[in-house]
PDB file of C-alpha atoms in Angstrom:
ATOM      1  CA  GLY A 396      73.205  93.692 -10.819  1.00 72.00           C
ATOM      2  CA  PHE A 397      76.356  95.374  -9.802  1.00 82.00           C
ATOM      3  CA  ASN A 398      76.781  99.208  -9.521  1.00 87.00           C
ATOM      4  CA  TYR A 399      79.994 101.038  -8.964  1.00 90.00           C
ATOM      5  CA  PRO A 400      80.519 102.870  -5.601  1.00 92.00           C
ATOM      6  CA  PRO A 401      79.341 106.213  -6.024  1.00 91.00           C
ATOM      7  CA  GLU A 402      83.072 107.672  -5.840  1.00 91.00           C
ATOM      8  CA  ALA A 403      84.233 105.768  -8.884  1.00 92.00           C
ATOM      9  CA  GLY A 404      83.302 105.832 -12.621  1.00 90.00           C
ATOM     10  CA  TYR A 405      84.759 103.965 -15.618  1.00 88.00           C
ATOM     11  CA  ALA A 406      86.407 106.850 -17.859  1.00 84.00           C
ATOM     12  CA  LEU A 407      85.298 106.874 -21.317  1.00 84.00           C
ATOM     13  CA  ASP A 408      87.629 108.928 -23.588  1.00 82.00           C
ATOM     14  CA  PRO A 409      86.034 109.638 -26.654  1.00 80.00           C
ATOM     15  CA  LYS A 410      89.410 110.524 -28.427  1.00 85.00           C
ATOM     16  CA  ASN A 411      92.039 108.069 -26.987  1.00 83.00           C
ATOM     17  CA  GLY A 412      89.758 105.246 -25.616  1.00 80.00           C
ATOM     18  CA  PRO A 413      88.179 102.409 -27.265  1.00 81.00           C
ATOM     19  CA  ARG A 414      85.639 102.962 -30.024  1.00 83.00           C
ATOM     20  CA  TYR A 415      83.723  99.610 -28.824  1.00 84.00           C
ATOM     21  CA  TYR A 416      82.951  97.837 -25.934  1.00 82.00           C
ATOM     22  CA  MET A 417      81.814  94.365 -25.324  1.00 83.00           C
ATOM     23  CA  LEU A 418      79.165  92.970 -22.709  1.00 82.00           C
ATOM     24  CA  GLU A 419      79.773  89.098 -22.446  1.00 81.00           C
ATOM     25  CA  THR A 420      76.767  87.434 -20.504  1.00 81.00           C
ATOM     26  CA  HIS A 421      76.699  83.727 -19.219  1.00 78.00           C
ATOM     27  CA  TYR A 422      73.536  81.752 -18.659  1.00 82.00           C
ATOM     28  CA  THR A 423      72.849  78.829 -16.681  1.00 82.00           C
ATOM     29  CA  ASN A 424      69.950  76.741 -18.110  1.00 87.00           C
ATOM     30  CA  PRO A 425      70.757  73.008 -16.634  1.00 86.00           C
ATOM     31  CA  LEU A 426      67.290  71.860 -17.249  1.00 92.00           C
ATOM     32  CA  LEU A 427      67.375  72.935 -20.839  1.00 93.00           C
ATOM     33  CA  ASP A 428      64.155  75.005 -20.663  1.00 94.00           C
ATOM     34  CA  ASN A 429      63.288  76.390 -23.947  1.00 92.00           C
ATOM     35  CA  PHE A 430      60.661  78.897 -22.191  1.00 92.00           C
ATOM     36  CA  ILE A 431      63.162  81.443 -20.407  1.00 89.00           C
ATOM     37  CA  THR A 432      62.591  84.911 -21.115  1.00 89.00           C
ATOM     38  CA  ASP A 433      65.829  86.945 -20.707  1.00 87.00           C
ATOM     39  CA  SER A 434      65.375  90.303 -18.848  1.00 85.00           C
ATOM     40  CA  SER A 435      68.891  91.095 -18.278  1.00 82.00           C
ATOM     41  CA  GLY A 436      70.102  94.532 -19.611  1.00 81.00           C
ATOM     42  CA  LEU A 437      72.767  97.292 -18.904  1.00 83.00           C
ATOM     43  CA  ARG A 438      72.445 100.846 -17.770  1.00 84.00           C
ATOM     44  CA  LEU A 439      75.329 103.097 -18.652  1.00 82.00           C
ATOM     45  CA  VAL A 440      75.254 106.447 -17.246  1.00 83.00           C
ATOM     46  CA  TYR A 441      77.169 109.223 -19.163  1.00 83.00           C
ATOM     47  CA  THR A 442      78.338 112.382 -17.675  1.00 86.00           C
ATOM     48  CA  ASN A 443      80.919 115.062 -17.999  1.00 85.00           C
ATOM     49  CA  GLN A 444      81.379 115.071 -14.331  1.00 88.00           C
ATOM     50  CA  LEU A 445      84.082 112.860 -13.357  1.00 87.00           C
ATOM     51  CA  ARG A 446      84.071 110.756 -10.207  1.00 90.00           C
ATOM     52  CA  THR A 447      86.817 110.991  -7.663  1.00 91.00           C
ATOM     53  CA  HIS A 448      88.176 107.588  -8.569  1.00 89.00           C
ATOM     54  CA  ASP A 449      88.447 105.884 -12.166  1.00 88.00           C
ATOM     55  CA  ALA A 450      87.695 102.118 -12.117  1.00 90.00           C
ATOM     56  CA  GLY A 451      89.345  99.717 -13.993  1.00 87.00           C
ATOM     57  CA  ILE A 452      89.872  96.083 -14.477  1.00 86.00           C
ATOM     58  CA  LEU A 453      92.862  93.931 -12.968  1.00 86.00           C
ATOM     59  CA  SER A 454      93.108  90.399 -13.967  1.00 85.00           C
ATOM     60  CA  VAL A 455      95.544  88.135 -11.755  1.00 84.00           C
ATOM     61  CA  GLY A 456      95.719  84.559 -11.751  1.00 80.00           C
ATOM     62  CA  ILE A 457      96.384  81.211 -13.798  1.00 78.00           C
ATOM     63  CA  ASP A 458      95.488  81.094 -17.382  1.00 74.00           C
ATOM     64  CA  PRO A 459      94.325  77.146 -17.670  1.00 69.00           C
ATOM     65  CA  ASN A 460      95.581  76.026 -20.907  1.00 73.00           C
ATOM     66  CA  TRP A 461      97.046  72.564 -22.176  1.00 74.00           C
ATOM     67  CA  ARG A 462     100.241  73.130 -19.992  1.00 75.00           C
ATOM     68  CA  HIS A 463      98.137  72.965 -16.774  1.00 76.00           C
ATOM     69  CA  ILE A 464      98.061  69.698 -15.910  1.00 80.00           C
ATOM     70  CA  ILE A 465      96.028  68.022 -13.058  1.00 80.00           C
ATOM     71  CA  PRO A 466      97.059  64.512 -12.213  1.00 83.00           C
ATOM     72  CA  PRO A 467      94.444  62.169 -12.457  1.00 88.00           C
ATOM     73  CA  GLY A 468      92.786  60.705  -8.875  1.00 90.00           C
ATOM     74  CA  GLN A 469      94.211  63.326  -6.889  1.00 88.00           C
ATOM     75  CA  ARG A 470      92.374  64.535  -3.770  1.00 88.00           C
ATOM     76  CA  GLU A 471      93.414  68.074  -4.057  1.00 88.00           C
ATOM     77  CA  VAL A 472      95.823  70.028  -6.254  1.00 87.00           C
ATOM     78  CA  VAL A 473      96.880  73.478  -5.638  1.00 87.00           C
ATOM     79  CA  SER A 474      97.539  75.831  -8.313  1.00 85.00           C
ATOM     80  CA  GLU A 475      99.284  79.255  -7.594  1.00 86.00           C
ATOM     81  CA  GLY A 476      99.496  82.199  -9.977  1.00 85.00           C
ATOM     82  CA  HIS A 477     101.767  85.091  -8.939  1.00 86.00           C
ATOM     83  CA  CYS A 478     102.019  88.570 -10.136  1.00 87.00           C
ATOM     84  CA  VAL A 479     104.978  90.123  -8.993  1.00 87.00           C
ATOM     85  CA  ALA A 480     106.073  93.844  -8.768  1.00 87.00           C
ATOM     86  CA  ASP A 481     107.758  94.161 -12.127  1.00 90.00           C
ATOM     87  CA  CYS A 482     104.413  93.133 -13.723  1.00 89.00           C
ATOM     88  CA  THR A 483     101.989  95.363 -11.391  1.00 89.00           C
ATOM     89  CA  GLY A 484     104.643  98.170 -11.561  1.00 91.00           C
ATOM     90  CA  GLN A 485     103.689  98.833 -15.478  1.00 92.00           C
ATOM     91  CA  THR A 486     100.048  99.370 -14.791  1.00 89.00           C
ATOM     92  CA  ILE A 487      99.298 100.207 -11.128  1.00 92.00           C
ATOM     93  CA  PRO A 488     100.699 103.597  -9.834  1.00 92.00           C
ATOM     94  CA  ASP A 489     102.797 104.012  -6.848  1.00 92.00           C
ATOM     95  CA  SER A 490     100.299 105.386  -4.731  1.00 92.00           C
ATOM     96  CA  GLY A 491      98.405 102.143  -5.527  1.00 92.00           C
ATOM     97  CA  VAL A 492      94.624 101.479  -6.230  1.00 92.00           C
ATOM     98  CA  ASN A 493      91.562 100.834  -4.301  1.00 93.00           C
ATOM     99  CA  MET A 494      90.116  97.161  -5.197  1.00 93.00           C
ATOM    100  CA  PHE A 495      86.366  97.415  -4.437  1.00 94.00           C
ATOM    101  CA  ALA A 496      85.180  94.270  -5.932  1.00 95.00           C
ATOM    102  CA  VAL A 497      86.137  90.835  -7.368  1.00 94.00           C
ATOM    103  CA  ILE A 498      84.937  88.213  -9.437  1.00 91.00           C
ATOM    104  CA  MET A 499      86.300  84.605  -8.809  1.00 89.00           C
ATOM    105  CA  HIS A 500      86.798  82.350 -11.883  1.00 86.00           C
ATOM    106  CA  THR A 501      88.369  79.006 -12.275  1.00 84.00           C
ATOM    107  CA  HIS A 502      86.174  77.495 -15.262  1.00 80.00           C
ATOM    108  CA  GLN A 503      85.050  74.145 -14.308  1.00 81.00           C
ATOM    109  CA  LEU A 504      88.059  73.092 -12.458  1.00 79.00           C
ATOM    110  CA  GLY A 505      88.357  75.070  -8.971  1.00 84.00           C
ATOM    111  CA  ARG A 506      86.645  74.077  -5.830  1.00 88.00           C
ATOM    112  CA  LYS A 507      88.223  76.693  -3.405  1.00 91.00           C
ATOM    113  CA  VAL A 508      89.830  79.821  -4.592  1.00 92.00           C
ATOM    114  CA  ARG A 509      91.497  82.882  -2.840  1.00 93.00           C
ATOM    115  CA  LEU A 510      93.108  85.967  -3.821  1.00 93.00           C
ATOM    116  CA  ARG A 511      96.039  86.996  -1.459  1.00 93.00           C
ATOM    117  CA  GLN A 512      98.505  89.643  -1.179  1.00 92.00           C
ATOM    118  CA  ILE A 513     101.970  89.778  -0.025  1.00 91.00           C
ATOM    119  CA  ARG A 514     103.456  93.088   0.712  1.00 89.00           C
ATOM    120  CA  ASN A 515     107.194  93.477   1.560  1.00 89.00           C
ATOM    121  CA  GLY A 516     107.481  89.754   2.535  1.00 90.00           C
ATOM    122  CA  GLU A 517     104.355  89.712   5.109  1.00 94.00           C
ATOM    123  CA  GLU A 518     101.125  88.054   3.803  1.00 94.00           C
ATOM    124  CA  LEU A 519      98.070  90.370   4.399  1.00 93.00           C
ATOM    125  CA  PRO A 520      94.552  89.100   4.855  1.00 92.00           C
ATOM    126  CA  PRO A 521      92.842  87.618   2.042  1.00 93.00           C
ATOM    127  CA  ILE A 522      91.303  89.997  -0.224  1.00 94.00           C
ATOM    128  CA  ALA A 523      88.621  87.451  -1.003  1.00 95.00           C
ATOM    129  CA  ALA A 524      88.020  83.432  -0.649  1.00 94.00           C
ATOM    130  CA  ASP A 525      85.592  81.202  -1.564  1.00 94.00           C
ATOM    131  CA  THR A 526      86.089  77.593   0.004  1.00 94.00           C
ATOM    132  CA  ASN A 527      82.720  76.085  -1.622  1.00 94.00           C
ATOM    133  CA  TYR A 528      83.125  77.810  -5.156  1.00 92.00           C
ATOM    134  CA  ASP A 529      80.362  77.316  -7.816  1.00 90.00           C
ATOM    135  CA  PRO A 530      81.470  77.777 -11.312  1.00 86.00           C
ATOM    136  CA  ASN A 531      78.296  78.734 -12.261  1.00 82.00           C
ATOM    137  CA  TYR A 532      78.008  81.590  -9.940  1.00 82.00           C
ATOM    138  CA  GLN A 533      80.096  84.313 -11.757  1.00 80.00           C
ATOM    139  CA  GLU A 534      79.051  87.401 -10.176  1.00 86.00           C
ATOM    140  CA  TYR A 535      81.047  90.407  -9.003  1.00 89.00           C
ATOM    141  CA  ARG A 536      81.231  90.367  -5.402  1.00 92.00           C
ATOM    142  CA  ARG A 537      81.444  93.869  -3.452  1.00 94.00           C
ATOM    143  CA  LEU A 538      84.319  93.807  -1.016  1.00 94.00           C
ATOM    144  CA  GLN A 539      83.158  94.830   2.615  1.00 93.00           C
ATOM    145  CA  ARG A 540      85.842  97.332   2.296  1.00 92.00           C
ATOM    146  CA  PRO A 541      88.243  98.415  -0.313  1.00 92.00           C
ATOM    147  CA  ALA A 542      91.717  96.616  -0.284  1.00 93.00           C
ATOM    148  CA  LYS A 543      94.591  98.825  -1.332  1.00 93.00           C
ATOM    149  CA  VAL A 544      96.831  97.217  -3.942  1.00 92.00           C
ATOM    150  CA  TYR A 545     100.191  98.453  -4.678  1.00 90.00           C
ATOM    151  CA  PRO A 546     102.692  97.577  -7.398  1.00 88.00           C
TER     152      PRO A 546
END
């Protein structure tokens, strides 16, 4: 399972926040076994004592669709998605956010995936990278140390 770090929590605002939440679960059953019992679940802890940091989700990358064409027979194709400051500045405060986990996702297309950050024209070490990506392994991966992301 995945737990937030103790200093972070997802703020639930009963007056202004969403009224419904959705949990999406992916199952992998390559042998089509009919006798698998699902024991997954969700533990939601609700408290009035707020954490130091609010947690949230930042989705970046490419949205593969019919316009994302990969030529047949290519040994390797690089696809890049860019999230520029004009975009991130609409949601990320000037003080930045602390990224503590990532989930890599390329549907069935990707074999390698990397999350890079470029600040003031200088590329920083990758936030996360997987050079042997398995699309069946879709779990949040906690970073060894938080990455500071600015607009």
